DNA sequence: ACGTTTCACTTCACCGTTTAAGTCAATCTA
DNA sequence: TAGATTGACTTAAACGGTGAAGTGAAACGT
């Protein structure tokens, strides 16, 4: 900690600056597209999308929090907003009253169906179209390594929990 | 927009899930380290770091906003906080009163000098150490392409403005 | 069985960010 | 050179997120 740190050489610094810029700008761009075209934040979109792919379009709040990459209080508030808009409803889990089930309504499903194509198109435009054929795999492998370092015990993303 | 969208195949979906997870978790991890060890947000750190590398340790607010990847109101508030802590001061640009110059104080410089090594160590631990020798270059090239798509007219990051 | 603990959320208070309006200096424009 | 405009911030109000305390259901311990 107080030892001489190994500084970043100039190539590493370029990489780092580029990555930081991406960490700031890409989420902002995704939020902007979703907000503009669907009135949703990226986080809210992930909630609806996760539910739409779950069996019965239903998930426990705690599972949904993991899938949508948010804290439980944040999720609770976001689902409250989505509930007010009629896209999600909540009921206590009948098999265990401590859990709360979040359920995508039919309107919510329609909302995702209407929203997803535009969002996927934006993801293509910003991420996949600019990459060479080889780069997606490189990015996936780099991401997996970084995520392992960030949270060694975290579930490998893409390991679907159902 | 209403056309059939080209959906993501399963390899692309894996890539996308991994990238989204990285976009959420890596900034959180960086913020956590800086908050814990230095009482700074990542954004505040970028402000101090940008100033420390600028000539005279001085930058116009608008330039600083670009370098630190933040909006002008956000910057204004953040600099206000850093000013209260004695690390930055502001004065109107003597050559043109419309501009405001943000200046890193000596205490602010000491703060960065004390903070940077731990932060760089964390960046190494989370990003560079887990990568193979070839991957930083791959990441830099991917990032450059994505950033170009996000903002075609944006300055290529790493193009230092002084 | 009853009290305690654990657990999954929800709520609250505080704070930071965004969006929009306000300020003020410099520059056009007539 | 007065008035309008542009540009660079700053301020204010509304909103969303975080961390800590609160709630209520199930499990545990005796």
Coordinates of C-alpha atoms (C1' of nucleotides) in Angstrom, one line a residue:
Chain A
X1 CA 0.0 0.0 0.0
X2 CA 2.7 2.5 1.0
X3 CA 5.2 0.6 -1.2
X4 CA 6.3 2.0 -4.5
X5 CA 3.4 1.2 -6.8
X6 CA 4.0 -0.2 -10.2
X7 CA 2.9 2.7 -12.3
X8 CA 0.9 2.4 -15.6
X9 CA 3.1 2.6 -18.7
X10 CA 1.9 4.7 -21.5
X11 CA 0.2 1.9 -23.4
X12 CA -1.6 0.8 -20.2
X13 CA -2.6 4.4 -19.5
X14 CA -4.2 4.6 -23.0
X15 CA -6.1 1.4 -22.3
X16 CA -7.2 2.7 -19.0
X17 CA -8.4 6.1 -20.3
X18 CA -10.3 4.3 -23.0
X19 CA -11.9 1.9 -20.6
X20 CA -12.9 4.7 -18.2
X21 CA -14.4 6.7 -21.1
X22 CA -16.4 3.6 -22.1
X23 CA -17.6 3.0 -18.5
X24 CA -19.0 6.5 -18.4
X25 CA -20.3 7.0 -21.9
X26 CA -21.8 3.7 -22.9
X27 CA -24.3 3.5 -20.0
X28 CA -25.2 7.1 -20.6
X29 CA -25.9 6.3 -24.3
X30 CA -28.0 3.3 -23.5
X31 CA -30.0 5.2 -20.9
X32 CA -30.5 8.0 -23.3
X33 CA -31.9 5.7 -26.1
X34 CA -34.3 3.9 -23.7
X35 CA -35.4 7.1 -22.0
X36 CA -36.1 8.7 -25.3
X37 CA -37.8 5.8 -27.0
X38 CA -39.5 4.1 -24.1
X39 CA -39.4 6.3 -21.1
X40 CA -37.4 3.7 -19.2
X41 CA -34.0 3.7 -17.5
X42 CA -31.6 1.0 -18.4
X43 CA -32.1 -0.5 -15.0
X44 CA -35.9 -0.6 -15.4
X45 CA -35.4 -2.2 -18.8
X46 CA -33.3 -4.9 -17.3
X47 CA -36.0 -5.6 -14.7
X48 CA -38.7 -6.0 -17.3
X49 CA -36.4 -8.0 -19.6
X50 CA -35.4 -10.4 -16.8
X51 CA -39.0 -11.0 -15.8
X52 CA -40.0 -11.6 -19.4
X53 CA -37.5 -14.4 -19.7
X54 CA -38.3 -16.0 -16.4
X55 CA -40.7 -19.0 -16.0
X56 CA -44.2 -17.7 -15.4
X57 CA -42.7 -14.2 -16.0
X58 CA -42.2 -14.3 -12.2
X59 CA -39.1 -13.9 -10.0
X60 CA -38.4 -13.3 -6.4
X61 CA -37.2 -9.8 -5.7
X62 CA -33.8 -11.1 -4.4
X63 CA -33.2 -13.0 -7.6
X64 CA -34.4 -10.1 -9.7
X65 CA -31.9 -7.9 -7.9
X66 CA -29.0 -10.1 -8.9
X67 CA -30.2 -10.4 -12.5
X68 CA -30.8 -6.7 -12.9
X69 CA -27.5 -5.7 -11.2
X70 CA -29.1 -3.6 -8.5
X71 CA -29.3 -3.4 -4.8
X72 CA -32.5 -4.5 -3.1
X73 CA -33.6 -1.0 -2.0
X74 CA -33.1 0.3 -5.4
X75 CA -35.0 -2.6 -6.9
X76 CA -37.8 -2.1 -4.5
X77 CA -38.3 1.5 -5.5
X78 CA -37.9 0.8 -9.2
X79 CA -40.5 -2.1 -9.1
X80 CA -42.8 0.3 -7.2
X81 CA -42.6 2.7 -10.1
X82 CA -43.1 0.0 -12.7
X83 CA -46.1 -1.3 -10.6
X84 CA -47.7 2.2 -10.7
X85 CA -47.3 2.1 -14.5
X86 CA -49.1 -1.3 -14.5
X87 CA -46.2 -3.3 -15.9
X88 CA -45.4 -5.4 -12.8
X89 CA -47.3 -6.5 -9.8
X90 CA -46.1 -8.0 -6.5
X91 CA -47.5 -10.6 -4.2
X92 CA -46.0 -12.5 -1.3
X93 CA -44.7 -15.9 -2.2
X94 CA -47.5 -18.3 -1.3
X95 CA -44.9 -21.0 -0.4
X96 CA -43.0 -18.7 1.9
X97 CA -44.3 -15.3 3.0
X98 CA -40.9 -13.8 3.5
X99 CA -40.3 -13.7 -0.2
X100 CA -42.0 -11.3 -2.6
X101 CA -42.7 -12.4 -6.1
X102 CA -42.5 -9.8 -8.9
X103 CA -44.7 -10.7 -11.8
X104 CA -44.7 -9.2 -15.3
X105 CA -48.2 -8.2 -16.3
X106 CA -49.5 -8.6 -19.9
X107 CA -49.1 -4.8 -20.3
X108 CA -45.5 -5.2 -19.1
X109 CA -44.9 -8.0 -21.6
X110 CA -46.3 -5.8 -24.4
X111 CA -44.0 -3.0 -23.2
X112 CA -40.9 -5.1 -23.5
X113 CA -41.9 -6.5 -26.8
X114 CA -42.4 -3.0 -28.1
X115 CA -39.1 -1.7 -26.5
X116 CA -36.6 -4.5 -27.1
X117 CA -36.1 -4.2 -30.9
X118 CA -35.1 -0.6 -30.7
X119 CA -32.8 -1.3 -27.8
X120 CA -31.2 -4.3 -29.5
X121 CA -30.7 -2.2 -32.6
X122 CA -28.9 0.4 -30.4
X123 CA -26.7 -2.2 -28.8
X124 CA -25.8 -3.5 -32.3
X125 CA -25.1 0.0 -33.5
X126 CA -22.9 1.0 -30.6
X127 CA -21.2 -2.3 -29.8
X128 CA -21.4 -5.1 -32.3
X129 CA -21.4 -3.3 -35.6
X130 CA -18.2 -1.4 -34.9
X131 CA -16.3 -4.5 -33.9
X132 CA -14.5 -6.9 -36.1
X133 CA -15.6 -10.5 -36.3
X134 CA -12.9 -11.5 -33.8
X135 CA -13.5 -8.8 -31.2
X136 CA -16.7 -10.0 -29.5
X137 CA -15.0 -13.1 -28.3
X138 CA -12.0 -11.1 -27.1
X139 CA -14.3 -8.7 -25.2
X140 CA -16.2 -11.6 -23.6
X141 CA -13.0 -13.2 -22.4
X142 CA -11.6 -9.9 -21.1
X143 CA -14.9 -9.2 -19.4
X144 CA -15.0 -12.6 -17.7
X145 CA -11.5 -12.1 -16.3
X146 CA -12.3 -8.6 -15.0
X147 CA -15.5 -9.7 -13.4
X148 CA -13.7 -12.6 -11.7
X149 CA -11.3 -10.1 -10.2
X150 CA -14.1 -7.7 -9.2
X151 CA -16.1 -10.5 -7.5
X152 CA -14.3 -13.8 -7.3
X153 CA -17.4 -15.5 -5.8
X154 CA -19.9 -13.8 -8.0
X155 CA -21.9 -16.0 -10.4
X156 CA -20.4 -16.1 -13.8
X157 CA -22.8 -13.9 -15.7
X158 CA -24.8 -15.7 -18.3
X159 CA -25.2 -18.6 -15.9
X160 CA -28.9 -18.4 -15.9
X161 CA -30.5 -19.1 -12.5
X162 CA -33.5 -21.0 -13.9
Chain B
X1 CA -37.2 0.8 -36.2
X2 CA -40.4 -1.2 -36.7
X3 CA -38.5 -3.5 -39.1
X4 CA -37.6 -7.0 -37.9
X5 CA -34.6 -6.4 -35.8
X6 CA -31.5 -8.7 -36.2
X7 CA -31.6 -10.4 -32.9
X8 CA -28.5 -11.3 -30.9
X9 CA -27.3 -14.8 -31.3
X10 CA -26.3 -16.7 -28.2
X11 CA -22.6 -15.9 -28.4
X12 CA -23.4 -12.2 -28.8
X13 CA -25.9 -12.4 -25.9
X14 CA -23.1 -13.8 -23.7
X15 CA -20.8 -11.0 -24.8
X16 CA -23.5 -8.5 -24.1
X17 CA -24.4 -9.8 -20.6
X18 CA -20.8 -9.9 -19.7
X19 CA -20.3 -6.3 -20.9
X20 CA -23.4 -5.0 -19.1
X21 CA -22.2 -6.7 -15.9
X22 CA -18.8 -5.0 -16.3
X23 CA -20.5 -1.6 -16.9
X24 CA -22.3 -2.0 -13.6
X25 CA -19.8 -3.6 -11.4
X26 CA -16.4 -2.1 -12.3
X27 CA -17.4 1.5 -11.6
X28 CA -19.0 0.4 -8.3
X29 CA -15.7 -1.4 -7.4
X30 CA -13.6 1.6 -8.2
X31 CA -15.9 4.0 -6.3
X32 CA -15.8 1.6 -3.3
X33 CA -12.0 1.6 -3.2
X34 CA -11.7 5.3 -3.5
X35 CA -14.5 6.0 -1.0
X36 CA -13.0 3.6 1.5
X37 CA -9.3 4.7 1.2
X38 CA -9.6 8.4 0.3
X39 CA -13.2 9.5 0.9
X40 CA -13.5 10.4 -2.8
X41 CA -15.9 9.4 -5.5
X42 CA -14.4 8.2 -8.7
X43 CA -15.6 11.4 -10.3
X44 CA -14.0 13.6 -7.7
X45 CA -10.8 11.6 -8.2
X46 CA -10.9 12.3 -11.9
X47 CA -11.3 16.0 -11.2
X48 CA -8.2 16.1 -9.0
X49 CA -6.2 13.9 -11.3
X50 CA -7.0 15.9 -14.4
X51 CA -6.0 19.1 -12.6
X52 CA -2.8 17.6 -11.3
X53 CA -1.7 16.8 -14.9
X54 CA -2.7 20.2 -16.4
X55 CA -0.3 23.0 -16.9
X56 CA -0.3 25.3 -13.8
X57 CA -2.6 22.6 -12.3
X58 CA -5.3 24.8 -13.7
X59 CA -8.2 24.1 -16.1
X60 CA -11.3 25.9 -17.3
X61 CA -14.4 24.3 -15.9
X62 CA -15.7 23.4 -19.3
X63 CA -12.4 21.6 -20.2
X64 CA -12.4 19.9 -16.9
X65 CA -16.0 18.7 -17.5
X66 CA -14.8 17.0 -20.6
X67 CA -11.8 15.4 -19.1
X68 CA -13.7 14.1 -16.0
X69 CA -16.6 12.8 -18.1
X70 CA -19.2 14.8 -16.3
X71 CA -21.9 17.4 -17.0
X72 CA -21.2 21.0 -16.1
X73 CA -23.7 21.2 -13.3
X74 CA -22.4 18.0 -11.8
X75 CA -18.9 19.4 -12.1
X76 CA -19.8 22.7 -10.5
X77 CA -21.2 20.9 -7.5
X78 CA -18.4 18.5 -7.2
X79 CA -15.8 21.3 -7.4
X80 CA -17.8 23.2 -4.8
X81 CA -17.4 20.2 -2.4
X82 CA -13.7 19.9 -3.2
X83 CA -13.3 23.6 -2.6
X84 CA -14.8 23.3 0.8
X85 CA -12.3 20.6 1.6
X86 CA -9.5 22.9 0.5
X87 CA -8.3 20.9 -2.5
X88 CA -9.4 23.2 -5.3
X89 CA -10.1 26.9 -5.7
X90 CA -11.9 28.8 -8.4
X91 CA -11.3 32.2 -9.9
X92 CA -12.7 33.9 -12.9
X93 CA -10.3 33.7 -15.9
X94 CA -8.5 37.0 -15.9
X95 CA -8.4 37.0 -19.7
X96 CA -12.1 36.4 -20.1
X97 CA -14.5 36.8 -17.2
X98 CA -17.0 34.3 -18.7
X99 CA -14.7 31.4 -18.0
X100 CA -13.9 30.0 -14.5
X101 CA -10.6 28.5 -13.7
X102 CA -10.4 25.6 -11.4
X103 CA -7.0 25.4 -9.7
X104 CA -5.6 22.5 -7.7
X105 CA -4.2 23.7 -4.3
X106 CA -1.1 22.4 -2.7
X107 CA -3.2 20.4 -0.3
X108 CA -5.1 19.0 -3.3
X109 CA -1.9 18.0 -4.9
X110 CA -0.8 16.2 -1.8
X111 CA -4.2 14.5 -1.7
X112 CA -3.8 13.1 -5.2
X113 CA -0.2 12.0 -4.5
X114 CA -1.4 10.2 -1.4
X115 CA -4.4 8.7 -3.2
X116 CA -3.1 7.7 -6.6
X117 CA -0.9 4.8 -5.7
X118 CA -3.7 2.9 -4.0
X119 CA -6.1 3.6 -6.8
X120 CA -3.6 2.5 -9.5
X121 CA -3.0 -0.7 -7.5
X122 CA -6.7 -1.4 -7.5
X123 CA -6.9 -0.7 -11.3
X124 CA -4.0 -3.2 -11.7
X125 CA -5.7 -5.7 -9.5
X126 CA -9.1 -5.5 -11.2
X127 CA -8.1 -4.9 -14.8
X128 CA -4.5 -5.4 -15.8
X129 CA -3.4 -8.3 -13.6
X130 CA -6.2 -10.6 -14.8
X131 CA -5.5 -10.0 -18.4
X132 CA -3.1 -11.8 -20.7
X133 CA -0.3 -9.9 -22.3
X134 CA -2.3 -9.5 -25.5
X135 CA -5.6 -8.4 -24.0
X136 CA -4.9 -4.8 -23.1
X137 CA -4.3 -3.9 -26.7
X138 CA -7.4 -5.8 -27.7
X139 CA -9.4 -3.9 -25.1
X140 CA -8.1 -0.6 -26.2
X141 CA -9.0 -1.2 -29.8
X142 CA -12.5 -2.4 -29.0
X143 CA -13.0 0.6 -26.7
X144 CA -11.9 3.0 -29.4
X145 CA -14.4 1.5 -31.8
X146 CA -17.2 1.6 -29.4
X147 CA -16.5 5.2 -28.3
X148 CA -16.4 6.2 -31.9
X149 CA -19.9 4.7 -32.4
X150 CA -21.2 6.4 -29.2
X151 CA -19.9 9.8 -30.2
X152 CA -18.4 10.1 -33.7
X153 CA -17.4 13.7 -33.1
X154 CA -16.0 13.1 -29.6
X155 CA -12.3 13.6 -29.1
X156 CA -10.5 10.4 -29.2
X157 CA -9.8 9.8 -25.5
X158 CA -6.1 10.0 -24.7
X159 CA -5.8 13.0 -27.0
X160 CA -4.7 15.4 -24.3
X161 CA -6.0 18.9 -24.8
X162 CA -2.8 20.6 -23.6
Chain C
dA1 C1' -44.8 -23.7 22.7
dC2 C1' -42.5 -19.5 23.1
dG3 C1' -38.9 -16.2 22.5
dT4 C1' -35.0 -15.3 19.7
dT5 C1' -32.8 -15.1 15.5
dT6 C1' -32.5 -14.9 10.7
dC7 C1' -34.0 -13.4 6.4
dA8 C1' -36.3 -10.8 2.7
dC9 C1' -37.8 -7.1 1.8
dT10 C1' -39.6 -2.0 2.6
dT11 C1' -39.2 2.6 4.3
dC12 C1' -36.7 6.6 5.6
dA13 C1' -33.3 10.2 5.7
dC14 C1' -29.7 12.0 3.4
dC15 C1' -27.1 13.1 -0.6
dG16 C1' -25.7 13.5 -5.4
dT17 C1' -27.4 14.0 -10.2
dT18 C1' -30.2 15.9 -13.7
dT19 C1' -33.0 19.4 -16.0
dA20 C1' -34.4 23.9 -16.3
dA21 C1' -34.0 28.5 -15.0
dG22 C1' -31.0 32.3 -13.6
dT23 C1' -26.7 35.2 -13.7
dC24 C1' -23.2 37.6 -15.6
dA25 C1' -19.5 38.7 -18.9
dA26 C1' -18.3 39.4 -23.6
dT27 C1' -19.7 40.0 -28.3
dC28 C1' -22.4 41.1 -31.9
dT29 C1' -25.7 44.6 -34.3
dA30 C1' -27.9 48.6 -35.4
Chain D
dT1 C1' -22.9 52.8 -27.6
dA2 C1' -27.2 50.8 -26.2
dG3 C1' -29.7 46.5 -26.7
dA4 C1' -29.9 41.9 -27.9
dT5 C1' -27.5 37.6 -28.2
dT6 C1' -24.3 34.1 -27.1
dG7 C1' -21.7 31.4 -24.0
dA8 C1' -20.0 29.7 -19.5
dC9 C1' -21.1 28.7 -15.6
dT10 C1' -24.2 28.5 -11.1
dT11 C1' -28.4 27.8 -8.7
dA12 C1' -32.9 25.5 -7.7
dA13 C1' -36.3 21.9 -7.7
dA14 C1' -37.4 17.2 -8.6
dC15 C1' -35.8 12.7 -8.8
dG16 C1' -33.3 8.5 -7.9
dG17 C1' -29.9 5.9 -5.2
dT18 C1' -27.5 4.5 -0.9
dG19 C1' -27.1 3.0 3.8
dA20 C1' -29.5 2.4 8.0
dA21 C1' -33.5 1.4 10.5
dG22 C1' -38.0 -0.9 10.5
dT23 C1' -41.4 -4.8 9.5
dG24 C1' -43.0 -9.1 9.4
dA25 C1' -42.7 -14.1 8.3
dA26 C1' -40.3 -18.5 9.0
dA27 C1' -36.9 -21.2 11.4
dC28 C1' -34.2 -22.3 15.4
dG29 C1' -33.3 -23.4 20.3
dT30 C1' -34.6 -24.8 24.7

